[in-house]
mmCIF file of C-alpha atoms in Angstrom:
data_model
loop_
_atom_site.group_PDB
_atom_site.id
_atom_site.type_symbol
_atom_site.label_atom_id
_atom_site.label_comp_id
_atom_site.label_asym_id
_atom_site.label_seq_id
_atom_site.Cartn_x
_atom_site.Cartn_y
_atom_site.Cartn_z
ATOM 1 C CA UNK A 4 70.117 13.828 36.113
ATOM 2 C CA UNK A 5 71.924 14.146 39.383
ATOM 3 C CA UNK A 6 72.186 11.375 41.918
ATOM 4 C CA UNK A 7 69.516 12.813 44.221
ATOM 5 C CA UNK A 8 66.877 13.311 41.513
ATOM 6 C CA UNK A 9 65.004 10.232 40.389
ATOM 7 C CA UNK A 10 64.416 9.751 36.674
ATOM 8 C CA UNK A 11 63.369 6.214 35.963
ATOM 9 C CA UNK A 12 61.438 4.404 33.296
ATOM 10 C CA UNK A 13 58.427 3.877 35.592
ATOM 11 C CA UNK A 14 57.984 7.669 35.595
ATOM 12 C CA UNK A 15 57.689 7.863 31.803
ATOM 13 C CA UNK A 16 54.615 7.499 29.600
ATOM 14 C CA UNK A 17 55.285 7.321 25.861
ATOM 15 C CA UNK A 18 52.690 8.428 23.347
ATOM 16 C CA UNK A 19 50.130 9.106 26.059
ATOM 17 C CA UNK A 20 46.526 9.656 25.080
ATOM 18 C CA UNK A 21 45.802 12.402 27.644
ATOM 19 C CA UNK A 22 43.763 15.200 26.094
ATOM 20 C CA UNK A 23 44.058 17.990 28.675
ATOM 21 C CA UNK A 24 46.761 19.477 30.870
ATOM 22 C CA UNK A 25 44.765 18.363 33.908
ATOM 23 C CA UNK A 26 44.720 14.767 32.711
ATOM 24 C CA UNK A 27 48.463 14.781 31.981
ATOM 25 C CA UNK A 28 49.283 16.240 35.406
ATOM 26 C CA UNK A 29 46.916 13.856 37.209
ATOM 27 C CA UNK A 30 48.321 10.763 35.475
ATOM 28 C CA UNK A 31 51.967 11.664 36.031
ATOM 29 C CA UNK A 32 51.325 12.797 39.608
ATOM 30 C CA UNK A 33 49.480 9.553 40.271
ATOM 31 C CA UNK A 34 52.555 7.533 39.332
ATOM 32 C CA UNK A 35 54.739 9.630 41.636
ATOM 33 C CA UNK A 36 52.192 9.325 44.447
ATOM 34 C CA UNK A 37 51.998 5.511 44.171
ATOM 35 C CA UNK A 38 55.794 5.383 44.501
ATOM 36 C CA UNK A 39 55.675 7.661 47.546
ATOM 37 C CA UNK A 40 57.737 10.368 45.840
ATOM 38 C CA UNK A 41 55.102 13.065 46.424
ATOM 39 C CA UNK A 42 52.488 13.827 49.062
ATOM 40 C CA UNK A 43 48.737 13.573 48.594
ATOM 41 C CA UNK A 44 48.657 17.368 48.264
ATOM 42 C CA UNK A 45 50.999 17.361 45.243
ATOM 43 C CA UNK A 46 48.539 16.969 42.355
ATOM 44 C CA UNK A 47 46.211 19.743 43.536
ATOM 45 C CA UNK A 48 49.185 21.982 44.279
ATOM 46 C CA UNK A 49 50.516 21.494 40.723
ATOM 47 C CA UNK A 50 47.094 22.129 39.175
ATOM 48 C CA UNK A 51 46.561 25.251 41.300
ATOM 49 C CA UNK A 52 50.014 26.594 40.468
ATOM 50 C CA UNK A 53 49.472 25.889 36.767
ATOM 51 C CA UNK A 54 46.404 28.171 36.837
ATOM 52 C CA UNK A 55 48.357 31.032 38.409
ATOM 53 C CA UNK A 56 51.747 30.473 36.806
ATOM 54 C CA UNK A 57 51.402 28.582 33.506
ATOM 55 C CA UNK A 58 54.264 26.409 32.288
ATOM 56 C CA UNK A 59 53.708 25.964 28.544
ATOM 57 C CA UNK A 60 56.716 26.877 26.439
ATOM 58 C CA UNK A 61 56.761 27.675 22.757
ATOM 59 C CA UNK A 62 60.160 26.187 21.996
ATOM 60 C CA UNK A 63 60.270 25.802 18.251
ATOM 61 C CA UNK A 64 58.902 23.022 16.103
ATOM 62 C CA UNK A 65 57.450 21.206 19.142
ATOM 63 C CA UNK A 66 56.222 22.785 22.334
ATOM 64 C CA UNK A 67 56.636 21.562 25.893
ATOM 65 C CA UNK A 68 55.322 22.195 29.393
ATOM 66 C CA UNK A 69 57.216 21.887 32.664
ATOM 67 C CA UNK A 70 54.616 21.902 35.454
ATOM 68 C CA UNK A 71 55.836 21.962 39.046
ATOM 69 C CA UNK A 72 54.936 23.175 42.518
ATOM 70 C CA UNK A 73 56.387 24.056 45.896
ATOM 71 C CA UNK A 74 58.901 21.790 47.667
ATOM 72 C CA UNK A 75 56.670 21.053 50.670
ATOM 73 C CA UNK A 76 54.567 18.691 48.506
ATOM 74 C CA UNK A 77 57.552 16.501 47.604
ATOM 75 C CA UNK A 78 58.977 13.515 49.531
ATOM 76 C CA UNK A 79 61.666 12.492 47.038
ATOM 77 C CA UNK A 80 62.969 14.542 44.144
ATOM 78 C CA UNK A 81 61.862 13.068 40.832
ATOM 79 C CA UNK A 82 60.892 13.905 37.278
ATOM 80 C CA UNK A 83 58.026 12.336 35.314
ATOM 81 C CA UNK A 84 57.627 12.644 31.558
ATOM 82 C CA UNK A 85 54.782 12.103 29.130
ATOM 83 C CA UNK A 86 55.088 12.337 25.384
ATOM 84 C CA UNK A 87 51.690 12.812 23.794
ATOM 85 C CA UNK A 88 50.028 11.346 20.712
ATOM 86 C CA UNK A 89 48.080 14.573 20.302
ATOM 87 C CA UNK A 90 48.822 17.982 21.713
ATOM 88 C CA UNK A 91 47.442 19.071 25.085
ATOM 89 C CA UNK A 92 46.785 22.781 25.544
ATOM 90 C CA UNK A 93 48.712 24.697 28.222
ATOM 91 C CA UNK A 94 48.870 28.442 28.789
ATOM 92 C CA UNK A 95 52.243 29.937 27.986
ATOM 93 C CA UNK A 96 54.793 30.660 30.693
ATOM 94 C CA UNK A 97 55.847 33.903 29.011
ATOM 95 C CA UNK A 98 52.376 35.069 27.926
ATOM 96 C CA UNK A 99 49.560 33.977 30.278
ATOM 97 C CA UNK A 100 46.879 35.034 27.803
ATOM 98 C CA UNK A 101 48.193 32.792 25.015
ATOM 99 C CA UNK A 102 47.831 29.027 24.718
ATOM 100 C CA UNK A 103 50.252 26.545 23.240
ATOM 101 C CA UNK A 104 49.729 22.927 22.180
ATOM 102 C CA UNK A 105 52.398 20.734 23.766
ATOM 103 C CA UNK A 106 53.708 17.299 22.798
ATOM 104 C CA UNK A 107 56.001 16.742 25.796
ATOM 105 C CA UNK A 108 55.259 17.343 29.475
ATOM 106 C CA UNK A 109 58.054 17.179 32.052
ATOM 107 C CA UNK A 110 56.595 17.187 35.563
ATOM 108 C CA UNK A 111 59.050 18.246 38.262
ATOM 109 C CA UNK A 112 58.887 17.170 41.890
ATOM 110 C CA UNK A 113 61.809 18.954 43.540
ATOM 111 C CA UNK A 114 62.218 19.782 47.210
ATOM 112 C CA UNK A 115 65.284 22.007 47.041
ATOM 113 C CA UNK A 116 64.481 25.577 45.985
ATOM 114 C CA UNK A 117 67.915 26.242 44.486
ATOM 115 C CA UNK A 118 67.963 22.927 42.630
ATOM 116 C CA UNK A 119 64.436 23.614 41.420
ATOM 117 C CA UNK A 120 65.450 26.837 39.666
ATOM 118 C CA UNK A 121 68.639 25.238 38.341
ATOM 119 C CA UNK A 122 66.761 22.243 36.885
ATOM 120 C CA UNK A 123 64.018 24.423 35.415
ATOM 121 C CA UNK A 124 66.580 26.655 33.682
ATOM 122 C CA UNK A 125 68.464 23.614 32.339
ATOM 123 C CA UNK A 126 65.281 22.003 31.000
ATOM 124 C CA UNK A 127 64.169 25.235 29.317
ATOM 125 C CA UNK A 128 67.593 25.454 27.647
ATOM 126 C CA UNK A 129 67.711 21.897 26.361
ATOM 127 C CA UNK A 130 64.040 21.845 25.367
ATOM 128 C CA UNK A 131 64.756 24.800 23.095
ATOM 129 C CA UNK A 132 66.615 22.342 20.868
ATOM 130 C CA UNK A 133 64.188 20.952 18.285
ATOM 131 C CA UNK A 134 66.320 17.838 17.801
ATOM 132 C CA UNK A 135 66.139 16.940 21.508
ATOM 133 C CA UNK A 136 62.359 17.374 21.732
ATOM 134 C CA UNK A 137 61.872 15.462 18.481
ATOM 135 C CA UNK A 138 63.940 12.566 19.858
ATOM 136 C CA UNK A 139 61.711 12.457 22.937
ATOM 137 C CA UNK A 140 58.555 12.463 20.812
ATOM 138 C CA UNK A 141 59.864 9.752 18.488
ATOM 139 C CA UNK A 142 61.189 7.526 21.265
ATOM 140 C CA UNK A 143 59.463 4.166 21.033
ATOM 141 C CA UNK A 144 59.574 3.224 24.702
ATOM 142 C CA UNK A 145 60.437 4.333 28.218
ATOM 143 C CA UNK A 146 64.059 3.205 27.943
ATOM 144 C CA UNK A 147 64.567 5.335 24.819
ATOM 145 C CA UNK A 148 63.115 8.437 26.536
ATOM 146 C CA UNK A 149 65.319 7.795 29.554
ATOM 147 C CA UNK A 150 68.418 7.460 27.338
ATOM 148 C CA UNK A 151 67.630 10.702 25.476
ATOM 149 C CA UNK A 152 67.040 12.601 28.740
ATOM 150 C CA UNK A 153 70.166 11.273 30.438
ATOM 151 C CA UNK A 154 72.349 11.899 27.395
ATOM 152 C CA UNK A 155 71.174 15.507 27.072
ATOM 153 C CA UNK A 156 71.265 16.318 30.786
ATOM 154 C CA UNK A 157 74.748 14.896 31.229
ATOM 155 C CA UNK A 158 75.986 16.652 28.107
ATOM 156 C CA UNK A 159 74.635 20.034 29.178
#
């Protein structure tokens, strides 16, 4: 990532057992909240935005979601990730009426509007690579997910 965006192993859940998009967002937001990276309003803001502007992406062999919300709910820029044992259903970003089962959720907490769009575009690009998403899903622990993310983001 970049030096002002926090991606750390404490913000990663491997092979999570969350069943719904709400559960994934609540669990990841809860970690960010405990660390003081987001405000109390963050989780509800993400859930509300997800209803209006879905973030599920049909990316190939495995699908992802990149939920996020407005900068005013963020104290410190960070990214939380959950790989899932079973798919959680999100509505598609490019087709609100369609649903997609996702195996990886990348929750963004960014407080710079320009950086937000830049990071979202970069993640959509790299998550379109089946090999990258498969490496995230197969990662055995937080350190492995962190290594895969850092390698891909720095190589982009």
